[in-house]
Coordinates of C-alpha atoms and ligand atoms in Angstrom, one line a residue:
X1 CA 36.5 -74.9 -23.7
X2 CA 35.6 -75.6 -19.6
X3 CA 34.4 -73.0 -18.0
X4 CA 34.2 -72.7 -14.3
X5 CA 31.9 -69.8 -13.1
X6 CA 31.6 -68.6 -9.1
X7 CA 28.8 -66.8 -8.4
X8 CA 28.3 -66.0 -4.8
X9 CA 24.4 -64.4 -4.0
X10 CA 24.8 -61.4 -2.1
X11 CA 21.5 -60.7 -1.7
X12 CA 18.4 -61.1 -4.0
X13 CA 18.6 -63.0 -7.7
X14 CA 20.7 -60.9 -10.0
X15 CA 23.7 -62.7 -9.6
X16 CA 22.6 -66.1 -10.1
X17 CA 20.3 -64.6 -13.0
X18 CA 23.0 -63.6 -14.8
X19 CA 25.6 -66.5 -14.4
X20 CA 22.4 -68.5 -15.3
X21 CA 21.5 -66.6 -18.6
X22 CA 25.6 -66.4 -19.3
X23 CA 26.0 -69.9 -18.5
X24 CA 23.2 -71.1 -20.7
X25 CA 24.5 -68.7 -23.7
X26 CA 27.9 -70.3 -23.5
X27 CA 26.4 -73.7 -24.3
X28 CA 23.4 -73.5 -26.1
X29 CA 24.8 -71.0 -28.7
X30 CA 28.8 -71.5 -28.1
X31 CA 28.9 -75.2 -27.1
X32 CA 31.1 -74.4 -24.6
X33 CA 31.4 -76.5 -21.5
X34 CA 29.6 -75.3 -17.9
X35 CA 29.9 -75.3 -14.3
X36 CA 28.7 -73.3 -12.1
X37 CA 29.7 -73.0 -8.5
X38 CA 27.1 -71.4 -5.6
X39 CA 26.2 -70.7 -2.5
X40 CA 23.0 -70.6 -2.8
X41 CA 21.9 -73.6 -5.0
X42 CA 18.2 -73.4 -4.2
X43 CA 17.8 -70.1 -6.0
X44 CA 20.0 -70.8 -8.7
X45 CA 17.7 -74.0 -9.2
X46 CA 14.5 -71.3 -8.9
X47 CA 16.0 -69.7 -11.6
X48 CA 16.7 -72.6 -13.4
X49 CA 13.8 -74.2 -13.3
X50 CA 10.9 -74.9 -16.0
X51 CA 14.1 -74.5 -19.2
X52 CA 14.1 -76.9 -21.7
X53 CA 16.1 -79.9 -20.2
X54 CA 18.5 -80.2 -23.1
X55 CA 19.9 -77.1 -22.1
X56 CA 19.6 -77.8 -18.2
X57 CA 21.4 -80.8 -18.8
X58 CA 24.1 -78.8 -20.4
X59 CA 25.0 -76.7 -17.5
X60 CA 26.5 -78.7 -14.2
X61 CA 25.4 -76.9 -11.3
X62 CA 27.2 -77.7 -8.2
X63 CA 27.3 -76.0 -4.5
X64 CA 30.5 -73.6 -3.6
X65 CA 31.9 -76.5 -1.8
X66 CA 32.6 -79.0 -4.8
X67 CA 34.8 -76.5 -6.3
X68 CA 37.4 -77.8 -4.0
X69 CA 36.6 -81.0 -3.1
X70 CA 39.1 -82.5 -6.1
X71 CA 41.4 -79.1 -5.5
X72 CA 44.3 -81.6 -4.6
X73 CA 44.1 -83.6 -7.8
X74 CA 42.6 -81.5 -9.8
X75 CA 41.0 -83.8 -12.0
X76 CA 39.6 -81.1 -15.0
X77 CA 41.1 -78.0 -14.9
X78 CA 39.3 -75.5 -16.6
X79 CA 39.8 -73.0 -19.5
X80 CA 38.6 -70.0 -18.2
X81 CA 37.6 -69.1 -14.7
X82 CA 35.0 -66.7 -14.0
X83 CA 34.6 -64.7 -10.5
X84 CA 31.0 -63.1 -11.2
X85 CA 30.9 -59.7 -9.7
X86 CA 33.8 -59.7 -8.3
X87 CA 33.6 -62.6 -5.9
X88 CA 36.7 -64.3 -4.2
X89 CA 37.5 -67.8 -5.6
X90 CA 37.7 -70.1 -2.6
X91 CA 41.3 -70.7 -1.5
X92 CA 41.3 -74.5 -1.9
X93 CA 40.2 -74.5 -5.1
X94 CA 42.9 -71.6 -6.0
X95 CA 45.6 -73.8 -4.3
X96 CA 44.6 -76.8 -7.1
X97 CA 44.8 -74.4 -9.8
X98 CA 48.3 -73.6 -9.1
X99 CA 49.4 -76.5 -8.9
X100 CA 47.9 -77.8 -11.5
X101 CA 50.0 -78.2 -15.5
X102 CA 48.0 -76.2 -17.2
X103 CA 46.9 -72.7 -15.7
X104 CA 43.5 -71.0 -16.7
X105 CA 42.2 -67.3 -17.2
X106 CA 40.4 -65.7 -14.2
X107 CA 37.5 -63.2 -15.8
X108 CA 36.6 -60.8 -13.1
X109 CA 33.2 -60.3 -14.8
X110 CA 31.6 -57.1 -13.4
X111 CA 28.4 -55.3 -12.5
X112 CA 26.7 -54.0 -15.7
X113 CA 26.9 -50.2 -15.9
X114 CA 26.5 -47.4 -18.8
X115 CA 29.0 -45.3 -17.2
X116 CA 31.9 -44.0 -19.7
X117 CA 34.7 -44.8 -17.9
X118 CA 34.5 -48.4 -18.0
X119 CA 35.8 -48.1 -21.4
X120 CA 39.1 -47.6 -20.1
X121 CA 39.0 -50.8 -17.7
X122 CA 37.1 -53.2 -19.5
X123 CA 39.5 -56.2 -20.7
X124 CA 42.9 -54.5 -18.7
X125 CA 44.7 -56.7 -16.5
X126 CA 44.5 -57.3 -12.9
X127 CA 48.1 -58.7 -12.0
X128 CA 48.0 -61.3 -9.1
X129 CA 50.7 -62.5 -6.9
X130 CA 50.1 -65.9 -7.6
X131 CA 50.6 -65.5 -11.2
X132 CA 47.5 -66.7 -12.9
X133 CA 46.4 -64.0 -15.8
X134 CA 43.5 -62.1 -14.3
X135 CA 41.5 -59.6 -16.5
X136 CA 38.3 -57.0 -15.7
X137 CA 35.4 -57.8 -18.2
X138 CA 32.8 -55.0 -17.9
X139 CA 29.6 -55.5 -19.7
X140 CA 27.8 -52.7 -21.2
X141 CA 25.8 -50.5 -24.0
X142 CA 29.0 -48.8 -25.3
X143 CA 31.1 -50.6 -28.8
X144 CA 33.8 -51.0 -26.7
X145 CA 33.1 -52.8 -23.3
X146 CA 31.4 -55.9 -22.5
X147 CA 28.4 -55.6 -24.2
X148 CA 24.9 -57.6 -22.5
X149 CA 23.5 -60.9 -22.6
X150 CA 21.1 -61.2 -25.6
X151 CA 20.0 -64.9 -25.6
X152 CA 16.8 -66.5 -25.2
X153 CA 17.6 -69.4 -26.5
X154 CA 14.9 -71.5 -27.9
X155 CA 12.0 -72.0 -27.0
X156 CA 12.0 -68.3 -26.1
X157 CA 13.4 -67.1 -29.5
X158 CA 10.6 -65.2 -29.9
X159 CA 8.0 -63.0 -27.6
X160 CA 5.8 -66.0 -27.5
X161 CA 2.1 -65.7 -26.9
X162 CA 1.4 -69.3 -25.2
X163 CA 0.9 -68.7 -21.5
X164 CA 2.9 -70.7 -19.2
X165 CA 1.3 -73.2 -16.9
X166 CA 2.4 -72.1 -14.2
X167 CA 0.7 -68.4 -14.8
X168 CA -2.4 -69.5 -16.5
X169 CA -4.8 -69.0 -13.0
X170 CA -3.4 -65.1 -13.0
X171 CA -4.0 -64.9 -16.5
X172 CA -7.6 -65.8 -16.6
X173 CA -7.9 -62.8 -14.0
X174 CA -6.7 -60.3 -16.7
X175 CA -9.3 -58.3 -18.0
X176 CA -9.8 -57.0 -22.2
X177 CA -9.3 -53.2 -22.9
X178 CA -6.9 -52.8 -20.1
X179 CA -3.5 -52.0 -19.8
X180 CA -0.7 -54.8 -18.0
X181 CA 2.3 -52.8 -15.9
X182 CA 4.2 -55.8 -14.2
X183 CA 6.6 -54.9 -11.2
X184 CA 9.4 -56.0 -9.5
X185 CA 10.7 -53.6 -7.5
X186 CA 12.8 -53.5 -4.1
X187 CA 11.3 -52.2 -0.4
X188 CA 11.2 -48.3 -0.7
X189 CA 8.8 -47.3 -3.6
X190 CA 6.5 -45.6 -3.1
X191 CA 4.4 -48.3 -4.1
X192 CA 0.7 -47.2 -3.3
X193 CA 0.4 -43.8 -4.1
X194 CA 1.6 -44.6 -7.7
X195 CA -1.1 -47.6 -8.2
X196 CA -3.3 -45.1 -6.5
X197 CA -2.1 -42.1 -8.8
X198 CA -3.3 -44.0 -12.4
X199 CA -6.7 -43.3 -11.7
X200 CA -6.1 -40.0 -13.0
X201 CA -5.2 -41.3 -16.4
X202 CA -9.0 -42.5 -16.7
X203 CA -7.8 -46.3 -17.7
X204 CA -8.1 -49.1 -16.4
X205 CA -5.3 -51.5 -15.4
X206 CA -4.3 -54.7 -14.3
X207 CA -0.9 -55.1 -12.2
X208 CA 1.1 -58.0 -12.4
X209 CA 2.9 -58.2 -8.8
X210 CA 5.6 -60.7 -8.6
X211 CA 6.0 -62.8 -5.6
X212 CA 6.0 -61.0 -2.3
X213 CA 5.4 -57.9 -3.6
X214 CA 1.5 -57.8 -2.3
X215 CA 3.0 -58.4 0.9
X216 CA 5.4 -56.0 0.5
X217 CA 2.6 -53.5 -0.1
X218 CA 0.7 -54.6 2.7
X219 CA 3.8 -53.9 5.3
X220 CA 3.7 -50.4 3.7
X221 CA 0.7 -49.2 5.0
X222 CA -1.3 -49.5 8.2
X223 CA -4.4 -49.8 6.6
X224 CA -6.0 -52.2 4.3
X225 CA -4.9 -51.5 0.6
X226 CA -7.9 -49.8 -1.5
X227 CA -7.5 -49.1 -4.9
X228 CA -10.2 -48.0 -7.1
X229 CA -12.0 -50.2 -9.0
X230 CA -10.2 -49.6 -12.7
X231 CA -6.7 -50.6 -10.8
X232 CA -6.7 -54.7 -10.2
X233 CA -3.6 -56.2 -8.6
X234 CA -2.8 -59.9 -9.6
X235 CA -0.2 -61.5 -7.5
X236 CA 1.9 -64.3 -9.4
X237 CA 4.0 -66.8 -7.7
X238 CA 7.7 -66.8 -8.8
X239 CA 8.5 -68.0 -12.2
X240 CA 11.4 -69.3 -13.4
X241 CA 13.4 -67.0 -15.5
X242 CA 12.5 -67.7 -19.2
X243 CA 8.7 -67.0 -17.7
X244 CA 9.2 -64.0 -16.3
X245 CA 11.4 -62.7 -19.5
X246 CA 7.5 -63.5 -20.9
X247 CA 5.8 -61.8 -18.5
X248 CA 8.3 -58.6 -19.8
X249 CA 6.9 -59.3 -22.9
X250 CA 3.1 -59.7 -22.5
X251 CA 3.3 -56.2 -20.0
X252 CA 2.6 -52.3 -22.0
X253 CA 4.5 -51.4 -19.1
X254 CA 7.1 -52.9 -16.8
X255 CA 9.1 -51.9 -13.6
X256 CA 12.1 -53.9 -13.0
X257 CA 15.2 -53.8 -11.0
X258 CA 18.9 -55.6 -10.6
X259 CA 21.0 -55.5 -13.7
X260 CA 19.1 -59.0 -15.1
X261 CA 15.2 -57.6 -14.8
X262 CA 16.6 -54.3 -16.0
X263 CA 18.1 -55.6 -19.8
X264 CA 15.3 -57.9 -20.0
X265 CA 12.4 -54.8 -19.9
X266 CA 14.8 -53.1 -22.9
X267 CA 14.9 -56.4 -24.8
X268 CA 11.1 -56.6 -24.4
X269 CA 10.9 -53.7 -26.0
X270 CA 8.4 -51.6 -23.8
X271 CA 8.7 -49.0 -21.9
X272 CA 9.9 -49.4 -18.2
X273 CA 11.2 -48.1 -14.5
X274 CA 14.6 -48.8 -13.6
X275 CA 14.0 -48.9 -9.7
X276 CA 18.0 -49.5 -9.7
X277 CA 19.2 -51.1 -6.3
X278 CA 19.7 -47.7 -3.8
X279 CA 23.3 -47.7 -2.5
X280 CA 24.3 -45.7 0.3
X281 CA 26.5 -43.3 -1.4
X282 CA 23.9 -42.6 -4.0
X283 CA 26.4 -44.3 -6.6
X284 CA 22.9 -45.9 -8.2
X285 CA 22.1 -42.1 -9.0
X286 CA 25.3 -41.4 -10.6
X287 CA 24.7 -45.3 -12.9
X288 CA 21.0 -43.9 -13.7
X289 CA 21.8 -40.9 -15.1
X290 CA 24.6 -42.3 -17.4
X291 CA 21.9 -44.8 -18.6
X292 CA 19.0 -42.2 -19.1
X293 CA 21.8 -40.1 -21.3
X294 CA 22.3 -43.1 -23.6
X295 CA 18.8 -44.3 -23.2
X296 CA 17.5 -40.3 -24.1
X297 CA 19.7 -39.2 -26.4
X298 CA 18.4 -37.7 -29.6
X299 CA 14.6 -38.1 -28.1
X300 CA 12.2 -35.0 -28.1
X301 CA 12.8 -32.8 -25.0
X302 CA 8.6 -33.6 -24.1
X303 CA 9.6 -37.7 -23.7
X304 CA 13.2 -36.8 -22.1
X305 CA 11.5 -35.4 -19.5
X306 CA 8.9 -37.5 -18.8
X307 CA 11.0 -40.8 -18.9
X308 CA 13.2 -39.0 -16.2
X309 CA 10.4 -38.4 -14.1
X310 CA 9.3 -41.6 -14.4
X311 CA 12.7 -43.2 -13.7
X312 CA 12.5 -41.2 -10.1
X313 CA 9.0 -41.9 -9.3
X314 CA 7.5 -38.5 -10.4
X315 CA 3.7 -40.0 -10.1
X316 CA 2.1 -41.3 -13.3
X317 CA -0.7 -39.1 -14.2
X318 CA 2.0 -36.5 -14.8
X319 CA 3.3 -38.7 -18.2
X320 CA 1.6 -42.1 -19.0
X321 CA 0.0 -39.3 -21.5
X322 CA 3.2 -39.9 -23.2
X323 CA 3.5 -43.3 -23.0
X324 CA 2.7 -44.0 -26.8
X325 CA 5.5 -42.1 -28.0
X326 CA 7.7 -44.1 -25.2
X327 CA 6.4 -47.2 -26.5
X328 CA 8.0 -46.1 -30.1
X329 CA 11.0 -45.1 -28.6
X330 CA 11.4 -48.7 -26.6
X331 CA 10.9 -50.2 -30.0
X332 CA 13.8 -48.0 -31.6
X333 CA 15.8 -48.5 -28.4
X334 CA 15.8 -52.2 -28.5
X335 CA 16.3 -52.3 -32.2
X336 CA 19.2 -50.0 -31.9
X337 CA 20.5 -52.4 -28.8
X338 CA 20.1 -55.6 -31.0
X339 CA 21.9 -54.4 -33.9
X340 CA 24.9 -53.0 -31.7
X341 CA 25.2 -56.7 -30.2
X342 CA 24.4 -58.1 -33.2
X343 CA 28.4 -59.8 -32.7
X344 CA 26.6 -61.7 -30.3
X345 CA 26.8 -59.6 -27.1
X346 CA 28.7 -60.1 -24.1
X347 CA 28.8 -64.0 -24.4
X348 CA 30.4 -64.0 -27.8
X349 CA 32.9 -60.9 -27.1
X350 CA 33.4 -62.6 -23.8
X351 CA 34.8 -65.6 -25.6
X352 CA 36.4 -63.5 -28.2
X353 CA 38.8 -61.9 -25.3
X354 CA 39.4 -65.5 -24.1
X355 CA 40.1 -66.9 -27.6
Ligands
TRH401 O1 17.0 -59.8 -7.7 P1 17.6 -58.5 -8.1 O2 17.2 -57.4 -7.3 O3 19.2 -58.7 -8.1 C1 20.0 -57.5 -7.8 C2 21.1 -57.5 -8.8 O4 22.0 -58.6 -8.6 C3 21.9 -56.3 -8.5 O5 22.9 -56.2 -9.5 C4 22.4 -56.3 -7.1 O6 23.2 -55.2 -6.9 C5 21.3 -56.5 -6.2 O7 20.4 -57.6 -6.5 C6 21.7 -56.7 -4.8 O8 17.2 -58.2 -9.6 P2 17.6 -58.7 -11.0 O9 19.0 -58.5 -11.3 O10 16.7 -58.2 -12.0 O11 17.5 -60.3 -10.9 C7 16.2 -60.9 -10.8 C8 16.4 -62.3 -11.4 O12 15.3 -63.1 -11.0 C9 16.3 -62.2 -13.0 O13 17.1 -63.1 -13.6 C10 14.8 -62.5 -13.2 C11 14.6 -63.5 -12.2 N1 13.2 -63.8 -11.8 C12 12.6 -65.0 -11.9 O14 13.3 -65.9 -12.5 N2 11.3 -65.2 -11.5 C13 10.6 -64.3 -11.0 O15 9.4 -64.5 -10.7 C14 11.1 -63.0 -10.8 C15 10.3 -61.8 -10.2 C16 12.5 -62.7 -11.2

């Protein structure tokens, strides 16, 4: 089938992460047939870049605009149409849709959460004046919803151990017997203290910053950044995606945020911070907590509580003690997670529900 996905980048990488990762899914392992429209073309490129070109070449990336250069004629009309998070299809490219023979299926693929009630929205219909079916497809942890994107697709089948080139100068900086945390995190953390706090566990570590995040750091504080000497930062440039999936996979501990960074650190299979993107009405505390519950359930009251401190920044010499048994119970977690998508996750059911 065609499939014609708008992603529109609020802010950040997530979105174009995840139509990227979808879109590749779709034809690497469904041979379906891609294009995506954005507005923002350069990052999805960013992304993009760095993947085997058979499967680049797969994928037609295209800016907003050419959606509706052809919306008069439409010259292909798609299968399926998906609006990724929720964005509005532009109106030219609407107008050739309706006129066209054949009509498609608009997918208003949503934001990933673990919340419960999604079960009673996922796949219902979303009725439209102009008559084209419309449907809500939320992705989640639950049987009965979306499910999440499990790719890699080859090369990245497997946690690989060959460093990429383009993170081989940070790699010679890492040092033996000492732990990796990478971290991603948005403006807001409270960054320093924490890399200052691991002192206390007596270890030493090496921290993976992505790109900007030094600077970040640096805004923070007034002063010059001093960390004792067990604590080395190592700033890496931005990757493209299937490198920093690696990264995920090389790190004992990561902290990631948006929805893509977020699945990735459970699929790696280590323990992690969720520094979920902070929405004004606090609705990211609400999403939190329904993940920790499904993320927690049935694990000893000792790790419970120290993953939830964790999650809200509770500083790290009070539970990296535990961070063995968390690494056991990332292991279980992602086992559990692979064998509930083992259908083929949200790509697959996605083209189930469209089949
Ligand atoms: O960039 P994000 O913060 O995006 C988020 C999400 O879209 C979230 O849902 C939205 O509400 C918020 O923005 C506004 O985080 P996320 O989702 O983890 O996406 C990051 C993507 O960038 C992911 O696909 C991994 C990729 N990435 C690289 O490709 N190279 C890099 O060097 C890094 C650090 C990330």
């Amino acid at each position: 089938m065609r499939w014609d996905i708008f992603c529109q980048i609020v802010d950040n990488y997530g979105d174009a992460g995840v139509c990227w990762r979808l879109a590749r899914s779709l034809t690497s392992l469904h041979g379906q047939d891609i294009r995506i429209f954005c507005d923002d073309l350069a990052t999805l490129n960013l992304l993009a870049s760095g993947v085997d070109e058979t499967v680049k070449a797969k994928v037609d990336l295209q800016p907003w605009e050419a959606s509706f250069i052809n919306s008069r004629h439409p010259v292909q009309t798609p299968d399926v149409v998906i609006e990724a998070f929720g964005c509005e299809l532009p109106e030219r490219y609407l107008t050739g849709l309706l006129i066209a023979p054949k009509k498609p299926l608009i997918i208003n693929l949503e934001y990933l959460t673990a919340e419960p009630w999604i079960v009673d929205f996922h796949q219902k219909a979303s009725p439209q004046t102009h008559g084209i079916p419309k449907y809500f497809f939320f992705p989640g942890f639950q049987a009965n919803v979306g499910g999440i994107l499990i790719d890699p697709v080859p090369p990245f089948s497997e946690i690989n151990s060959k460093i990429p080139v383009s993170l081989q100068a940070s790699w010679s900086q890492l040092r033996p017997n000492t732990k990796r945390i990478s971290i991603f995190c948005y403006p807001g953390a409270p960054l320093l203290k924490w890399l200052k706090d691991l002192e206390k566990t007596g270890e030493n570590f090496d921290i993976i910053l992505t790109h900007g995040l030094l600077e970040q750091l640096r805004l923070s504080t007034s002063q010059e950044i001093t960390l004792p000497e067990s604590i080395q930062l190592i700033s890496i440039p931005f990757v493209s995606q299937d490198e920093y999936d690696w990264v995920l996979g090389q790190c004992d501990f990561n902290i990631v945020r948006g929805e893509d960074s977020f699945v990735r650190a459970q699929l790696a299979g280590k323990p992690f911070i969720w520094h979920i993107y902070p929405q004004e009405d606090r609705a990211h505390e609400v999403k939190l907590a329904a993940f920790l519950d499904l993320y927690l359930e049935g694990a000893p009251q000792e790790l419970r509580l120290a993953v939830i401190a964790a999650m809200t920044w509770a500083m790290p010499g009070d539970w990296l003690s535990l961070l063995d048994a968390w690494n056991s119970h990332s292991k279980a977690w992602r086992a559990d997670l692979l064998k509930k998508q083992a259908d083929g996750g949200l790509a697959a059911r996605l083209l189930g529900f469209v089949a």
